[in-house]
Amino acid sequence: MDKRVDRFDRKIDRGRMKRKMSEDLETVQAVVDKRTAMILYGLINRGYLDGVKGVVSSGKESNVYWATVEKWGETRDLAVKIFRTSTMDFKHIWVYIQGDPRFSRVKRDTRSIVYTWAEKEFKNLRLAEGAGVRVPKPIVCRGNVLVMEFIGEDGVAAPRLKEAEVEDPESVFEIVFDYVVRLYEKAELVHADLSEYNVLFWDEPVIIDVSQAVLLSHPLAVEFLIRDIRNVLRYFSGLGVNVPSLEEAYRRVTGEELEWRTESL
Ligand SMILES: Nc1ncnc2c1ncn2[C@@H]1O[C@H](COP(=O)(O)OP(=O)(O)OP(=O)(O)O)[C@@H](O)[C@H]1O
Ligand SMILES: [Mg+2]
C-alpha cells in the first residue's frame, strides 16, 4: 500500500515538474551569468550534455539542474550543479578550503574561490567513489559547473533521507555509518556537513553535497567528524534505531578514543 501511495505521490510531483519546466528553461538562461552560459555551451559542444531541462533545487550557494545526454541510443539523466558567485558565503567556505593541501595555492579572488569549491566537490566525489561510498558518479567539472549522475528519475530527484520512507532504518544506519568509516579510512575524508539533508534515498542511501568535505589533515577535521557522527546518531536514534554512544561511534570510525576538547562545534 505504502509503495502505491509513494508512486502516486511521485506521479503528481512529476506533473508539477513538467509544468514548471517550460518556465525553468528560460530561467536557467536568465539566471546564469554569461561566463557560466559559455561553460554550459562548451559542455554541450563536447557532448557531455545535450541541454538543461529543468530546475531541481535552488539553494543559497548553488543551483542544481536536471540535464540529459543521449549516449549509445539511450537518454541519460544528469545533475548539473552550478555554484553561484553572487550569493556565496566566502568567509564560510574559506575555512574548508584553507588547510586543505590540495588547494593551498588558490588565488583569493571571487571566481577562483568558487571554481575551487566546484573542483573540490568533484575531487571529493571521486575520492568517495573510490572508497566504495555510494555518491553521484562525477562526470566533469568546468569552472563553477559540476556534472554528475542524476539520482532519481525523469528529472525528479530522489527524496532526501529526511523525507524518505525508510522501511528498515537499522540497515540504512549501518550503511550510512559504514560510509562515514570508508570516507575516513579509505578516502581520508570527512564529509563535514553530513545530515539527513545531504543523503538522498534511492533504494539505498546516496551521499551528496561534498564540496565542503576535507582531508583528515585539515586542522578542524576531528571537529567536523564529531559533528557528522552526532548528526547521524541523532537522526537514526530518532527513528528508533539502537545507536552506539558518540564515544563508541568515534572509536569505530577512527580506532581512537574521543578526547573531550571539542565541545564547541
Ligand atoms: N546528483 C543529484 N541527483 C539528483 N538530485 C540532486 C543531485 N545533487 C543534488 N541534488 C538535489 O539538489 C539539492 C541540493 O544539492 P546539494 O545539497 O548538493 O547543494 P547545496 O548547495 O547544499 O544546496 P542547499 O543549500 O539547497 O542544501 C539536493 O537536496 C537534491 O535535492
Ligand atoms: Mg545540501
Short mmCIF file of N, CA and C in Angstrom, two decimals, residues 88-153:
data_model
loop_
_atom_site.label_atom_id
_atom_site.label_comp_id
_atom_site.label_asym_id
_atom_site.label_seq_id
_atom_site.Cartn_x
_atom_site.Cartn_y
_atom_site.Cartn_z
N MET A 88 27.54 33.43 -2.67
CA MET A 88 28.42 32.54 -1.91
C MET A 88 28.91 33.22 -0.64
N ASP A 89 28.91 32.48 0.45
CA ASP A 89 29.44 33.00 1.71
C ASP A 89 30.94 32.66 1.79
N PHE A 90 31.77 33.58 1.31
CA PHE A 90 33.18 33.26 1.13
C PHE A 90 33.91 33.02 2.45
N LYS A 91 33.49 33.77 3.46
CA LYS A 91 34.14 33.59 4.76
C LYS A 91 33.91 32.15 5.25
N HIS A 92 32.69 31.68 5.04
CA HIS A 92 32.33 30.32 5.47
C HIS A 92 33.12 29.27 4.69
N ILE A 93 33.14 29.39 3.38
CA ILE A 93 33.75 28.31 2.60
C ILE A 93 35.29 28.34 2.67
N TRP A 94 35.82 29.52 2.98
CA TRP A 94 37.27 29.63 3.04
C TRP A 94 37.85 28.71 4.13
N VAL A 95 37.09 28.53 5.21
CA VAL A 95 37.52 27.66 6.31
C VAL A 95 37.79 26.25 5.79
N TYR A 96 36.98 25.81 4.85
CA TYR A 96 37.08 24.44 4.35
C TYR A 96 38.14 24.30 3.25
N ILE A 97 38.48 25.43 2.63
CA ILE A 97 39.49 25.39 1.56
C ILE A 97 40.88 25.54 2.17
N GLN A 98 40.97 26.49 3.09
CA GLN A 98 42.22 26.74 3.80
C GLN A 98 42.54 25.47 4.60
N GLY A 99 43.78 25.08 4.62
CA GLY A 99 44.10 23.90 5.41
C GLY A 99 43.96 22.62 4.61
N ASP A 100 43.47 22.73 3.38
CA ASP A 100 43.42 21.56 2.51
C ASP A 100 44.61 21.65 1.56
N PRO A 101 45.61 20.77 1.72
CA PRO A 101 46.83 20.89 0.92
C PRO A 101 46.57 20.82 -0.59
N ARG A 102 45.44 20.25 -0.98
CA ARG A 102 45.15 20.17 -2.42
C ARG A 102 44.92 21.55 -3.02
N PHE A 103 44.54 22.50 -2.16
CA PHE A 103 44.16 23.81 -2.69
C PHE A 103 44.94 24.95 -2.05
N SER A 104 46.18 24.65 -1.67
CA SER A 104 46.94 25.65 -0.92
C SER A 104 47.36 26.82 -1.81
N ARG A 105 47.29 26.65 -3.11
CA ARG A 105 47.75 27.75 -3.98
C ARG A 105 46.62 28.53 -4.63
N VAL A 106 45.45 28.42 -4.05
CA VAL A 106 44.29 29.09 -4.64
C VAL A 106 44.39 30.60 -4.50
N LYS A 107 44.06 31.29 -5.58
CA LYS A 107 44.02 32.75 -5.52
C LYS A 107 42.78 33.16 -4.74
N ARG A 108 42.80 34.36 -4.21
CA ARG A 108 41.73 34.75 -3.33
C ARG A 108 40.63 35.58 -4.00
N ASP A 109 40.66 35.67 -5.31
CA ASP A 109 39.57 36.41 -5.95
C ASP A 109 38.32 35.54 -6.00
N THR A 110 37.20 36.20 -6.09
CA THR A 110 35.89 35.54 -6.01
C THR A 110 35.77 34.35 -6.95
N ARG A 111 36.15 34.56 -8.20
CA ARG A 111 35.93 33.50 -9.17
C ARG A 111 36.81 32.28 -8.89
N SER A 112 38.07 32.54 -8.57
CA SER A 112 38.97 31.41 -8.26
C SER A 112 38.43 30.58 -7.10
N ILE A 113 37.89 31.26 -6.11
CA ILE A 113 37.40 30.53 -4.94
C ILE A 113 36.18 29.67 -5.31
N VAL A 114 35.27 30.23 -6.08
CA VAL A 114 34.09 29.45 -6.47
C VAL A 114 34.49 28.27 -7.36
N TYR A 115 35.42 28.50 -8.28
CA TYR A 115 35.88 27.41 -9.14
C TYR A 115 36.52 26.30 -8.30
N THR A 116 37.28 26.74 -7.31
CA THR A 116 37.93 25.77 -6.42
C THR A 116 36.88 24.96 -5.66
N TRP A 117 35.84 25.64 -5.24
CA TRP A 117 34.76 24.99 -4.49
C TRP A 117 34.12 23.89 -5.33
N ALA A 118 33.90 24.18 -6.60
CA ALA A 118 33.31 23.19 -7.51
C ALA A 118 34.28 22.03 -7.73
N GLU A 119 35.53 22.38 -7.95
CA GLU A 119 36.55 21.35 -8.19
C GLU A 119 36.74 20.47 -6.96
N LYS A 120 36.62 21.10 -5.80
CA LYS A 120 36.75 20.37 -4.54
C LYS A 120 35.64 19.32 -4.45
N GLU A 121 34.43 19.71 -4.81
CA GLU A 121 33.34 18.74 -4.77
C GLU A 121 33.60 17.60 -5.77
N PHE A 122 34.07 17.97 -6.94
CA PHE A 122 34.36 16.96 -7.97
C PHE A 122 35.41 15.96 -7.47
N LYS A 123 36.49 16.49 -6.94
CA LYS A 123 37.57 15.61 -6.44
C LYS A 123 37.10 14.77 -5.27
N ASN A 124 36.31 15.36 -4.40
CA ASN A 124 35.80 14.61 -3.25
C ASN A 124 34.86 13.50 -3.69
N LEU A 125 34.05 13.78 -4.72
CA LEU A 125 33.16 12.73 -5.23
C LEU A 125 33.98 11.55 -5.74
N ARG A 126 35.07 11.89 -6.45
CA ARG A 126 35.94 10.82 -6.97
C ARG A 126 36.56 10.00 -5.85
N LEU A 127 37.06 10.70 -4.85
CA LEU A 127 37.67 10.00 -3.71
C LEU A 127 36.64 9.11 -3.03
N ALA A 128 35.45 9.64 -2.82
CA ALA A 128 34.40 8.88 -2.14
C ALA A 128 34.03 7.65 -2.96
N GLU A 129 33.89 7.86 -4.26
CA GLU A 129 33.55 6.75 -5.15
C GLU A 129 34.62 5.66 -5.07
N GLY A 130 35.88 6.08 -5.08
CA GLY A 130 36.99 5.14 -4.99
C GLY A 130 37.02 4.37 -3.68
N ALA A 131 36.41 4.96 -2.66
CA ALA A 131 36.39 4.32 -1.35
C ALA A 131 35.16 3.41 -1.18
N GLY A 132 34.37 3.30 -2.24
CA GLY A 132 33.19 2.43 -2.17
C GLY A 132 31.99 3.07 -1.50
N VAL A 133 31.98 4.40 -1.48
CA VAL A 133 30.83 5.12 -0.91
C VAL A 133 29.89 5.47 -2.06
N ARG A 134 28.61 5.19 -1.87
CA ARG A 134 27.65 5.50 -2.94
C ARG A 134 27.41 7.01 -2.98
N VAL A 135 27.89 7.62 -4.06
CA VAL A 135 27.69 9.05 -4.31
C VAL A 135 27.27 9.19 -5.77
N PRO A 136 26.75 10.36 -6.18
CA PRO A 136 26.50 10.54 -7.61
C PRO A 136 27.83 10.42 -8.36
N LYS A 137 27.84 9.68 -9.43
CA LYS A 137 29.07 9.49 -10.19
C LYS A 137 29.51 10.81 -10.79
N PRO A 138 30.73 11.27 -10.45
CA PRO A 138 31.19 12.54 -11.02
C PRO A 138 31.53 12.38 -12.51
N ILE A 139 31.12 13.33 -13.33
CA ILE A 139 31.37 13.20 -14.77
C ILE A 139 32.37 14.23 -15.27
N VAL A 140 32.10 15.49 -15.01
CA VAL A 140 33.05 16.52 -15.45
C VAL A 140 32.84 17.78 -14.61
N CYS A 141 33.90 18.56 -14.49
CA CYS A 141 33.80 19.83 -13.77
C CYS A 141 34.55 20.88 -14.56
N ARG A 142 33.86 21.97 -14.89
CA ARG A 142 34.50 23.09 -15.60
C ARG A 142 34.06 24.38 -14.92
N GLY A 143 35.03 25.11 -14.44
CA GLY A 143 34.69 26.36 -13.77
C GLY A 143 33.77 26.12 -12.59
N ASN A 144 32.63 26.80 -12.60
CA ASN A 144 31.68 26.64 -11.49
C ASN A 144 30.59 25.62 -11.79
N VAL A 145 30.79 24.80 -12.82
CA VAL A 145 29.77 23.85 -13.24
C VAL A 145 30.24 22.41 -13.02
N LEU A 146 29.47 21.67 -12.26
CA LEU A 146 29.80 20.28 -11.96
C LEU A 146 28.70 19.37 -12.52
N VAL A 147 29.10 18.41 -13.34
CA VAL A 147 28.13 17.48 -13.93
C VAL A 147 28.30 16.12 -13.28
N MET A 148 27.19 15.54 -12.86
CA MET A 148 27.26 14.22 -12.20
C MET A 148 26.03 13.39 -12.52
N GLU A 149 26.08 12.18 -12.09
CA GLU A 149 24.95 11.26 -12.24
C GLU A 149 23.72 11.85 -11.56
N PHE A 150 22.56 11.69 -12.18
CA PHE A 150 21.31 12.15 -11.59
C PHE A 150 20.75 11.04 -10.70
N ILE A 151 20.49 11.37 -9.45
CA ILE A 151 19.89 10.39 -8.55
C ILE A 151 18.39 10.67 -8.49
N GLY A 152 17.61 9.77 -9.10
CA GLY A 152 16.17 9.97 -9.21
C GLY A 152 15.75 9.53 -10.59
N GLU A 153 14.57 9.99 -11.04
CA GLU A 153 14.19 9.68 -12.42
C GLU A 153 13.33 10.76 -13.02
#
